[in-house]
Coordinates of C-alpha atoms and ligand atoms in Angstrom, one line a residue:
X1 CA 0.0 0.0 0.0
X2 CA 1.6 3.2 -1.6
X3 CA 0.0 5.2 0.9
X4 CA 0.7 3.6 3.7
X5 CA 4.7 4.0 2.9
X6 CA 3.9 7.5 2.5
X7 CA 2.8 7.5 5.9
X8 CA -0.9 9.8 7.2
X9 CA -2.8 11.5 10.0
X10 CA -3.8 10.0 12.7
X11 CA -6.8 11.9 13.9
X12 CA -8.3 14.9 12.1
X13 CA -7.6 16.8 15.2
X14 CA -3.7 16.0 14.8
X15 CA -3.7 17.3 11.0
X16 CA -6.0 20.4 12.0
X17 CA -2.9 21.4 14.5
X18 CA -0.4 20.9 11.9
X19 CA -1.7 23.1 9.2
X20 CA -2.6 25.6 12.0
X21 CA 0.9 25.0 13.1
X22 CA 2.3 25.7 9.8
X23 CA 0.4 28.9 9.3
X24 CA 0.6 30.2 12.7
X25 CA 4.5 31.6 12.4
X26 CA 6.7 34.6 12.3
X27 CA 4.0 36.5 10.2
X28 CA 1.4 36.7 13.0
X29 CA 3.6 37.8 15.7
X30 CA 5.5 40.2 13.4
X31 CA 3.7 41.3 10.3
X32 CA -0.2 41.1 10.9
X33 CA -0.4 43.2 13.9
X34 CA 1.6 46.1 13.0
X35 CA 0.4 45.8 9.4
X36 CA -3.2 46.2 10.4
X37 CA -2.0 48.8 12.9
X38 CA -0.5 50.8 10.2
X39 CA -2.9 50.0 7.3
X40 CA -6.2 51.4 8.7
X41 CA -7.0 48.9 12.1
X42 CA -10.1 47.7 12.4
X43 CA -10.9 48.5 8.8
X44 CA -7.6 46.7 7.5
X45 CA -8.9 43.8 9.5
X46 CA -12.3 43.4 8.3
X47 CA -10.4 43.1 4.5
X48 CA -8.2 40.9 5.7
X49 CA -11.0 38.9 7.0
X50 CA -13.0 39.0 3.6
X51 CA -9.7 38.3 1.9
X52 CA -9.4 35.2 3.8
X53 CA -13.0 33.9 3.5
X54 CA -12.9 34.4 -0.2
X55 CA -9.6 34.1 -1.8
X56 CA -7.6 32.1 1.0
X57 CA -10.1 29.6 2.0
X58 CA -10.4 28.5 -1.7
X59 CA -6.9 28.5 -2.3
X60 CA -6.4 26.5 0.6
X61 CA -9.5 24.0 -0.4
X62 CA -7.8 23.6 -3.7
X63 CA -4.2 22.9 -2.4
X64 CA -6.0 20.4 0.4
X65 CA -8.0 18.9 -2.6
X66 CA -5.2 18.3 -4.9
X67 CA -2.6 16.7 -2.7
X68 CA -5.5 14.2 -1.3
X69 CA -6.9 13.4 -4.9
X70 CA -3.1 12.6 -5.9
X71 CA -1.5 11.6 -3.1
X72 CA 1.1 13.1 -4.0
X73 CA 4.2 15.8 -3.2
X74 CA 3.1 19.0 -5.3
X75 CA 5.5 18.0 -8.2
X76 CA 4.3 14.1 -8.2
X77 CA 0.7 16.1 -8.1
X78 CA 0.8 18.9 -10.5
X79 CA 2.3 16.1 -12.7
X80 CA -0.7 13.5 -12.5
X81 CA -3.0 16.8 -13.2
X82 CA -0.9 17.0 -16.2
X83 CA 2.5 17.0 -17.2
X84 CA 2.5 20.3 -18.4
X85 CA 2.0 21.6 -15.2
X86 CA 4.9 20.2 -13.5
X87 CA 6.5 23.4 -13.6
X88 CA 4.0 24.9 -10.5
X89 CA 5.3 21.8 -8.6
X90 CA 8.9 22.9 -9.0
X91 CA 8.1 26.4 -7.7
X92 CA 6.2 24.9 -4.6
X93 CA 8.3 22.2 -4.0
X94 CA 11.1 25.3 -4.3
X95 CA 9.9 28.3 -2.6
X96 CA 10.3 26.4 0.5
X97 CA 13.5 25.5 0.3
X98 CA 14.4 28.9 -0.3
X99 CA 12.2 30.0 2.9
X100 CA 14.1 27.5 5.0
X101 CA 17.3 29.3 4.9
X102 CA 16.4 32.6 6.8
X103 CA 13.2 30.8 8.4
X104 CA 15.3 28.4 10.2
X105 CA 18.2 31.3 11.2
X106 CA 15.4 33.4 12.6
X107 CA 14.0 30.8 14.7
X108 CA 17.2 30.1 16.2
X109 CA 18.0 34.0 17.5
X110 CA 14.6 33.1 18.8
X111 CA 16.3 30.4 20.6
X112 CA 19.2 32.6 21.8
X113 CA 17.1 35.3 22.9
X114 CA 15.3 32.5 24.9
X115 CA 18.7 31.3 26.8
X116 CA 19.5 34.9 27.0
X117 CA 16.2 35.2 29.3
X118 CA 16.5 32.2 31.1
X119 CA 19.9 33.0 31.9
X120 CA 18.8 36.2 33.8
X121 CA 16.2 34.4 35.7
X122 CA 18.9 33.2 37.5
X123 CA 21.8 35.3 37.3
X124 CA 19.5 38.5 37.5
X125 CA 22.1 40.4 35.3
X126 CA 21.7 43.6 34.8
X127 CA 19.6 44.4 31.6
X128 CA 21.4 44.6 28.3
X129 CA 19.1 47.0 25.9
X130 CA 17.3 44.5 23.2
X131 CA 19.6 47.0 20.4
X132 CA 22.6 45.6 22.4
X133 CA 22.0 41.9 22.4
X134 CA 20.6 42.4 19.2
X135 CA 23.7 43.7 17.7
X136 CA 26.3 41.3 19.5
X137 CA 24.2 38.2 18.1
X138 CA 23.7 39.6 14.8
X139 CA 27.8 40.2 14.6
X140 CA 28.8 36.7 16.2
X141 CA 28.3 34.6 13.3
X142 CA 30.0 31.5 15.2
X143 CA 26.8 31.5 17.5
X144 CA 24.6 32.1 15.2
X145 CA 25.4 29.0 13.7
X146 CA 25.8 26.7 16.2
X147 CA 22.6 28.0 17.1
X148 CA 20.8 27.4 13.6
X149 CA 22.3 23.8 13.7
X150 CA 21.1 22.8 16.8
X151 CA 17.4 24.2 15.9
X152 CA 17.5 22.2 12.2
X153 CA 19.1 19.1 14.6
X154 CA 15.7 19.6 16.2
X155 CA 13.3 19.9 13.5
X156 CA 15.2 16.5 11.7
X157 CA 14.1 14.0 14.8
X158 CA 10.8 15.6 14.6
X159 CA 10.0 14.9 10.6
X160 CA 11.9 12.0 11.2
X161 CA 9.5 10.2 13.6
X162 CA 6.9 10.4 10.6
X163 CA 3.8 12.2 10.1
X164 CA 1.5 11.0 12.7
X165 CA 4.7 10.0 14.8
X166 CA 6.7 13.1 14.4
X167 CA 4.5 16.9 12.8
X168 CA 1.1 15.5 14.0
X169 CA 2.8 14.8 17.8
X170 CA 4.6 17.7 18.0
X171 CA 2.0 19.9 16.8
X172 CA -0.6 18.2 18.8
X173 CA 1.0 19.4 22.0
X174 CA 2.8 22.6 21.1
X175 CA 0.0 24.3 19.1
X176 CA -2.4 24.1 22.7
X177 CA 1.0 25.0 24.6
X178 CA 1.5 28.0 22.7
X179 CA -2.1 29.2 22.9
X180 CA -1.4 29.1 26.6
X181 CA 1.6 30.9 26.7
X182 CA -0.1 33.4 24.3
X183 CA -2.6 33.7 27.2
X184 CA -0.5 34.6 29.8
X185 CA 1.6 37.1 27.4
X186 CA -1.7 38.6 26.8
X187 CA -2.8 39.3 30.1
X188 CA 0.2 40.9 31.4
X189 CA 0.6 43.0 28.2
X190 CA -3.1 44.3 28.2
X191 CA -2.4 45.3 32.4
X192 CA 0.7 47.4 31.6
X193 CA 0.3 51.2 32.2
X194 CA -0.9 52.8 28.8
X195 CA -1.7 49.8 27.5
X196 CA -4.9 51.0 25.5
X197 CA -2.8 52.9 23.2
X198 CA -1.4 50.1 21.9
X199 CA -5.1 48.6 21.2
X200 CA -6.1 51.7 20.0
X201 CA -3.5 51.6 17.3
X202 CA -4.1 47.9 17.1
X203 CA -7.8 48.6 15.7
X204 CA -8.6 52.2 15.7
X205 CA -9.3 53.1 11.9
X206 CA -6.1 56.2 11.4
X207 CA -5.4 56.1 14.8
X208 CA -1.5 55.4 13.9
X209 CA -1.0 58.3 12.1
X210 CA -3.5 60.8 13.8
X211 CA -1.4 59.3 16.9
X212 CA 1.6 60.0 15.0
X213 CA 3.0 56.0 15.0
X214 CA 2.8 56.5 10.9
X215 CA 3.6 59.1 8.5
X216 CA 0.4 58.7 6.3
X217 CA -1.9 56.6 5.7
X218 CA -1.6 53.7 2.5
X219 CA -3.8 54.1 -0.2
X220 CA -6.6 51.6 -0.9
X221 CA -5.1 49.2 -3.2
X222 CA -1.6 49.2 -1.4
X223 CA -3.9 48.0 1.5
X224 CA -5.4 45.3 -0.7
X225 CA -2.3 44.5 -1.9
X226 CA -0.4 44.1 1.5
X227 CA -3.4 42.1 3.2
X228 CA -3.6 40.2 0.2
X229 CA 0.1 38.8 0.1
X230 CA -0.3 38.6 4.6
X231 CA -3.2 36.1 4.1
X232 CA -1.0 34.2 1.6
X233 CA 1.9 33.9 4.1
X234 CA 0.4 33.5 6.7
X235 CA -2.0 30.6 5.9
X236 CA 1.1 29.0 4.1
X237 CA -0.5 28.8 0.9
X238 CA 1.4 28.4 -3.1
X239 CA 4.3 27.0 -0.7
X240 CA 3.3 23.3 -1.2
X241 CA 2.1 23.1 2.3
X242 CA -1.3 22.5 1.8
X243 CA -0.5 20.1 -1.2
X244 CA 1.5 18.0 1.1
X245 CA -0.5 17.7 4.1
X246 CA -3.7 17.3 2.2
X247 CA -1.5 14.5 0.6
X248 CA -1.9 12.9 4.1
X249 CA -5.6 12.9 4.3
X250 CA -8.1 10.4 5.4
X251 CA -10.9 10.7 1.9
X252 CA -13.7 11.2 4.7
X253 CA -12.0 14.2 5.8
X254 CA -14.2 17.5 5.2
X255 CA -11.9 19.5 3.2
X256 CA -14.3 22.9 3.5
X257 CA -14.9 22.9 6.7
X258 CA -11.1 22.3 7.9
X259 CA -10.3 25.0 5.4
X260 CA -12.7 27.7 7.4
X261 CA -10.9 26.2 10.9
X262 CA -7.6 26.0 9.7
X263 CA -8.3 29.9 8.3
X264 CA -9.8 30.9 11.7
X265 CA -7.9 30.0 14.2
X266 CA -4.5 31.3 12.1
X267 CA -6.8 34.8 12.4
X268 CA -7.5 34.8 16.2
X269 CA -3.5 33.3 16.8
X270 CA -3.0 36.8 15.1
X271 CA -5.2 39.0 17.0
X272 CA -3.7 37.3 20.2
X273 CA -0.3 37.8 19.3
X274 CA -1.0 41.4 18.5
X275 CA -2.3 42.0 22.3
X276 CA 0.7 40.2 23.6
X277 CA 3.2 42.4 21.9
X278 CA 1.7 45.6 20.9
X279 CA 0.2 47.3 23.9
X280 CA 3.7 45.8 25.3
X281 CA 5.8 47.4 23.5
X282 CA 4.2 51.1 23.0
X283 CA 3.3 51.0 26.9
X284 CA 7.5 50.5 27.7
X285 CA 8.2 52.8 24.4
X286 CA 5.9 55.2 25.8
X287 CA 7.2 55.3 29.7
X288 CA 11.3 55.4 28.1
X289 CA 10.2 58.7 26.7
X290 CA 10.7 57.2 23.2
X291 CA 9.0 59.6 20.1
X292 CA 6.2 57.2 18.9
X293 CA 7.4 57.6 15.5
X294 CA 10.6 55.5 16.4
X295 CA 9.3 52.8 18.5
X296 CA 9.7 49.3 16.2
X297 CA 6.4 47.8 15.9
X298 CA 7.2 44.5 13.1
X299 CA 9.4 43.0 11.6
X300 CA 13.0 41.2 13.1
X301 CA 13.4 44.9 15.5
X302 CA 10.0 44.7 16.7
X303 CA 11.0 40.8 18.0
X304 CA 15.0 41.1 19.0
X305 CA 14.7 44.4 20.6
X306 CA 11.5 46.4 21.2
X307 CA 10.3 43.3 23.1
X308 CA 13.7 42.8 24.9
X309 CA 13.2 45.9 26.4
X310 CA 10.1 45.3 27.0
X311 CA 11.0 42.5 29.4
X312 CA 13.9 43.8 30.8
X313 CA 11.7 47.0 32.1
X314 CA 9.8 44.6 33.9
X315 CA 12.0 43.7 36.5
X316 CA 13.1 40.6 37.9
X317 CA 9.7 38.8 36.7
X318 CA 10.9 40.0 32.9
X319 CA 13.2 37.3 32.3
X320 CA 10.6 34.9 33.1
X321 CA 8.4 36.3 30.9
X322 CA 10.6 36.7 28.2
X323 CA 11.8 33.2 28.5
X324 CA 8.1 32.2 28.3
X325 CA 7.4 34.2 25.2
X326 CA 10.4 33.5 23.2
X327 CA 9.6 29.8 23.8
X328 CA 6.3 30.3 22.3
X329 CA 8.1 31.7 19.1
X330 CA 10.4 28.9 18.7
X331 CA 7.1 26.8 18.6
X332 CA 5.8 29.1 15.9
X333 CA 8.2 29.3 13.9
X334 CA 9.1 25.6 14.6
X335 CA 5.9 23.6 13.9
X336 CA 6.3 26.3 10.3
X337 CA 9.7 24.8 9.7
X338 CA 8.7 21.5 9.8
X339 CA 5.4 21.9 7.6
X340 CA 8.5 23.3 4.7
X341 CA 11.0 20.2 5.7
X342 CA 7.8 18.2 4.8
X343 CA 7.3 19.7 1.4
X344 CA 11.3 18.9 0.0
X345 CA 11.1 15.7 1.7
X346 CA 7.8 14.5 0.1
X347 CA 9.3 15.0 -3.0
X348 CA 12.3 12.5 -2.7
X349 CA 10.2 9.7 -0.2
X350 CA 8.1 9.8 -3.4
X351 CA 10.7 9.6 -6.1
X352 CA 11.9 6.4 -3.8
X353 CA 8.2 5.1 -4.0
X354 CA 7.9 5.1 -7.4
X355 CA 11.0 3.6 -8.3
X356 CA 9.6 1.0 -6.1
X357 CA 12.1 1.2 -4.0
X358 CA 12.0 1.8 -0.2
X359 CA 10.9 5.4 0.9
X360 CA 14.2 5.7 3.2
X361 CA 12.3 8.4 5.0
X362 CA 15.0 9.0 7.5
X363 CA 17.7 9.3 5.0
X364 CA 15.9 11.8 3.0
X365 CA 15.5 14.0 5.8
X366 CA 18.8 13.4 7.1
X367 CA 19.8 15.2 3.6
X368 CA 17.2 17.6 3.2
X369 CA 18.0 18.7 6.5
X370 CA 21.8 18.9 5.7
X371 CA 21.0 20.9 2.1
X372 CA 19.1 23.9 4.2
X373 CA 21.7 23.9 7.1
X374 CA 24.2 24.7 4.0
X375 CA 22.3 27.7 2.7
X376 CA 20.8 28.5 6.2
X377 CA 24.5 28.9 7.1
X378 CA 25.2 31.8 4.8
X379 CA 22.3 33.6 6.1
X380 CA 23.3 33.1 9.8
X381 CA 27.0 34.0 8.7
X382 CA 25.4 37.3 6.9
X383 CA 23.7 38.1 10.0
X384 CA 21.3 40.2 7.9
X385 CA 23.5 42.1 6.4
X386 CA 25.7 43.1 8.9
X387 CA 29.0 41.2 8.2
X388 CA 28.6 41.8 5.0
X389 CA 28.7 38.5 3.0
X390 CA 28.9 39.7 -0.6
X391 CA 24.8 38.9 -1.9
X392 CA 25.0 38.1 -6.1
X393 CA 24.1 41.2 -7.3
X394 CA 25.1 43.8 -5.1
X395 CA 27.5 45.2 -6.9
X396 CA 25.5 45.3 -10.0
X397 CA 22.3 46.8 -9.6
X398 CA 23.3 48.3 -5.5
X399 CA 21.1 51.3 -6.0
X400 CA 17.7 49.5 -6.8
X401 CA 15.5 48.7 -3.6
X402 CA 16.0 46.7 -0.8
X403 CA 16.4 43.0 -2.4
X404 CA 19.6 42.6 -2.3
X405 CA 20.5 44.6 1.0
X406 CA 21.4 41.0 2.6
X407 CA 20.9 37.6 1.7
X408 CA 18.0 37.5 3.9
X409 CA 16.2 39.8 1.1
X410 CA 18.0 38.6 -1.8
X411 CA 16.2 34.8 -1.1
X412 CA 13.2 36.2 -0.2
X413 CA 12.3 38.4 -2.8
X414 CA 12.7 35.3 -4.6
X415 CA 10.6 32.9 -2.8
X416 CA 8.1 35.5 -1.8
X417 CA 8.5 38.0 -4.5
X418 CA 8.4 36.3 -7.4
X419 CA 7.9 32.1 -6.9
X420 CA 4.8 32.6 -4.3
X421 CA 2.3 35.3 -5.9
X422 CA 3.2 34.0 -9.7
X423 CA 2.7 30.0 -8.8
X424 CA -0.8 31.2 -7.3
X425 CA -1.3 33.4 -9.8
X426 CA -0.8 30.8 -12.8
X427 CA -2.2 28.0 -10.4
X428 CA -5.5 29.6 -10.2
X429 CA -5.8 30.8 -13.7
X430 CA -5.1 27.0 -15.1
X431 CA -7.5 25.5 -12.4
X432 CA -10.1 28.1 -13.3
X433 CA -9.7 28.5 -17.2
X434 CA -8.2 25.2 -18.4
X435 CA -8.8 22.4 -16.2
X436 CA -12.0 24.1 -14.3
X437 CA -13.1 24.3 -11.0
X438 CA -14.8 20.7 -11.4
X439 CA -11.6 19.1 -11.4
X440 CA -11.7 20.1 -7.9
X441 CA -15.0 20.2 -6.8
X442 CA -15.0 16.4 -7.7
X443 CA -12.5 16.0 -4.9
X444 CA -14.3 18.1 -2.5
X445 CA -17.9 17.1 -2.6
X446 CA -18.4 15.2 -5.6
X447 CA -19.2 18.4 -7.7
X448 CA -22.6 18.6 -6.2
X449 CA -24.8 21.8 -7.1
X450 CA -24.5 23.7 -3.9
X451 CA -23.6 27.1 -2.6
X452 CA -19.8 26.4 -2.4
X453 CA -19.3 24.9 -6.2
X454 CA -20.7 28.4 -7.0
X455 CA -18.5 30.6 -4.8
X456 CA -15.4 28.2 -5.1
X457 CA -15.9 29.0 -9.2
X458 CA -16.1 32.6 -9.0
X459 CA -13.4 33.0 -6.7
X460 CA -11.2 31.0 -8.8
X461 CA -11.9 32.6 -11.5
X462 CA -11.8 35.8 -10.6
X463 CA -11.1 37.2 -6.9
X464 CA -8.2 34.6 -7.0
X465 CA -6.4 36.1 -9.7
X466 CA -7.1 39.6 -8.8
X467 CA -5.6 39.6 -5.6
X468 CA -2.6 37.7 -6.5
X469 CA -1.9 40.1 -9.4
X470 CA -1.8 42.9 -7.3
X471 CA 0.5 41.1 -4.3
X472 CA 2.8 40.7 -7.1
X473 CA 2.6 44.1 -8.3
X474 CA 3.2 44.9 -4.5
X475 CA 6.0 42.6 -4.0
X476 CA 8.0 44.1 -6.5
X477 CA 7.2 47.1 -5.7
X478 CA 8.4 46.9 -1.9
X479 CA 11.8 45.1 -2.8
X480 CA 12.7 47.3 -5.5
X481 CA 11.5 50.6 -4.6
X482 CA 9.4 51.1 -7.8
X483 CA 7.0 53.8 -5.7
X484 CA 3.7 52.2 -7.9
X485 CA 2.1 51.8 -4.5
X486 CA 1.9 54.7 -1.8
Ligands
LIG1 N1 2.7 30.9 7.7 C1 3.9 31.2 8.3 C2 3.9 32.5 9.1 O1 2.9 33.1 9.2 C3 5.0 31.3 7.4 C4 5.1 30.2 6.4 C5 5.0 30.5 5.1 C6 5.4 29.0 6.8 C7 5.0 29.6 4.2 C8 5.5 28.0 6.0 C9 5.3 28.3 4.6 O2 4.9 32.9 9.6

């Protein structure tokens, strides 16, 4: 039994955790609450919202429906669709390789900045400021990389125990442990002094920039745009993800309504993780006398340092916290890596299948796992950007945008530039307009008449393309500078 070598789910609650696991990452903690902060709050959430319902929940059907009518990785899949269509298999099976490399090195300065922590539980050393121990670690390229080996030493005996034995374990128990920790994070940010600025900017409509956090407000479409490519990231679709774990999938399993669960609890891990960290960090910004203008609300500053003060301005129950909350990050962004390990691997344990040959599981991860630690090795040695590491073409087109400021951008503009929005793009377009949506909806529900065939065909054929087009269009614009968007 092919599918048995393959391995599968154990319980529809184990897969639900994993695909929440693998969306749940980086991108909620960091990007979707200052993005919605900065893009109009409470407005910016309700498109997001409709965004997801629409566009993302069908995407994610499809991916879920594909892998489970194959059976296969996304290449073995887009290649039983039809071989001309292998090539959208290469760019999923792709993209997450090229996510691993700075995925993986981010994860593990999550890691140092949790030992960091637990080390001043119990030496109670005096604070260092987050810009501090964010500069040291970015310039010590020796720990970084001990540091990313050890995390990807990690994540190869999870995949390695299999998927019911290995993702849907580990996910089964770190997804609820998180959600605890998030909790507690929660309730200690939202008790801080001048907290309520930070969830007035959180869902205020202009409140950022009549509060003077922002500049000016983004135009419409750049907000479309921007919560278009956020829902894309962070529900881990056109990366394969879906493909692979729907791959895994019991034929009973309710594709539809895991898609809407899946979509909604990625949402509220959001919302959560933007009441743990935002009233946090404006509260501490606020009482250090810091302009609100300057305080770093995403990205990698918002996590290495605006949060590391954060906790060190809490006393001696900071390091405690800060222990706590980095730990929840390494989940995040762990149960994420292992859903992108998955993808690669998939590809090969197949290849081994259908040469009839054993699926050598462990071996396969043994060497996928080697291949990222190579490449996620340059990016911990570049220590984005700041020791330098010559990125390809620097030299050559220096004074366009930000791609190729370190390698960190250089891959990503790549992977999430150019790979992501296009597969998704051309994906939905050949499902829509060549194939059609009944290919699908025969692996949903059997291509019954009902209200979902309908939506699922107009969002396909339409809102599915739309949005994607204009992510691109906002992709490129953000890493090279282009100024289309304002
Ligand atoms: N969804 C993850 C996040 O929000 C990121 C991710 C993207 C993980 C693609 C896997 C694949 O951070």
């Amino acid at each position: 039994m092919e599918n048995n070598k393959r391995g599968s789910w154990a319980s529809s609650f184990g897969f639900i955790m994993s695909a929440v696991g693998s969306a749940v990452g980086l991108g909620n903690i960091w990007g979707f609450p200052f993005k919605m902060g900065k893009s109009g709050g409470f407005t910016f959430l309700l498109i997001y919202i409709l965004i997801s319902a629409t566009v993302g929940i069908t995407m994610m059907v499809s991916e879920l429906a594909i892998g489970r009518k194959t059976g296969k990785n996304p290449i073995g899949a887009y290649r039983t669709l039809s071989k001309k269509y292998s090539f959208l298999g290469w760019m999923a099976v792709i993209a997450p390789f090229l996510i691993l490399s700075f995925y993986t090195v981010l994860g593990a300065y999550c890691i140092e900045y949790m030992v960091l922590n637990i080390s001043n539980i119990f030496t109670g050393a005096t604070a260092v400021a987050g810009a501090d121990s964010f500069a040291a670690m970015l310039t010590n390229p020796t720990s970084s990389l001990i540091y990313t080996l050890v995390f990807m030493a990690l994540c190869y005996f999870i995949n390695r125990g299999g998927v019911s034995g290995g993702i849907e374990k580990f996910n089964k128990i770190g997804m609820p442990a998180l959600f605890i920790m998030l909790v507690i994070i929660v309730i200690r940010s939202l008790t801080l002094p001048n907290a309520v600025e930070g969830l007035k900017y959180m869902f205020v409509p202009g409140y950022s920039v009549s509060a003077g956090f922002v500049e000016k407000a983004p135009s419409f479409i750049t907000v479309l745009a921007t919560a278009g490519g956020q829902v894309f990231f962070s529900l881990s679709l056109a990366m394969g993800i879906m493909i692979t774990y729907g791959s895994y999938l019991k034929k009973d399993a309710n594709l539809v309504k895991n898609s809407i669960v899946i979509s909604v609890c990625d949402t509220l891990v959001a919302l959560l993780a933007g009441l743990a960290v935002l009233p946090a960090a404006i509260s501490t910004g606020i009482s250090q006398g810091i302009p609100l203008n300057e305080i770093q609300l995403g990205g990698p500053k918002l996590l290495y340092i605006t949060l590391q003060d954060v906790f060190n301005s809490m006393g001696a129950i900071g390091p405690i916290f800060g222990a706590i909350f980095y730990l929840l990050v390494v989940i995040a962004a762990t149960t994420s890596i292992i859903s992108l390990l998955e993808v690669v691997s998939a590809y090969f344990i197949d290849r081994n299948i259908e040469r009839g040959r054993d699926p050598k599981r462990n071996k396969v991860i043994l060497w996928v796992c080697i291949a990222v630690a190579a490449e996620a090795a340059i990016v911990a040695i570049d220590g984005l950007g700041s020791n330098g590491i010559w990125v390809p073409f620097q030299k050559t087109f220096g004074i366009i945008g930000s791609f190729n400021d370190c390698w960190l951008d250089f891959i990503d503009t790549i992977a999430e530039g150019f790979l992501m929005p296009l597969g998704a793009l051309i994906m939905s377009i050949i499902v829509a307009w060549v194939l059609k949506p009944k290919t699908i909806l025969e692996e949903v529900n059997g291509n019954k008449k009902c209200f979902f065939s309908s939506f699922y065909s107009v969002c396909m054929r339409i809102f599915v393309p739309v949005v994607m087009f204009l992510v691109f269009l906002g992709q490129i614009d953000s890493f090279f500078g282009l100024g289309i968007f304002k």
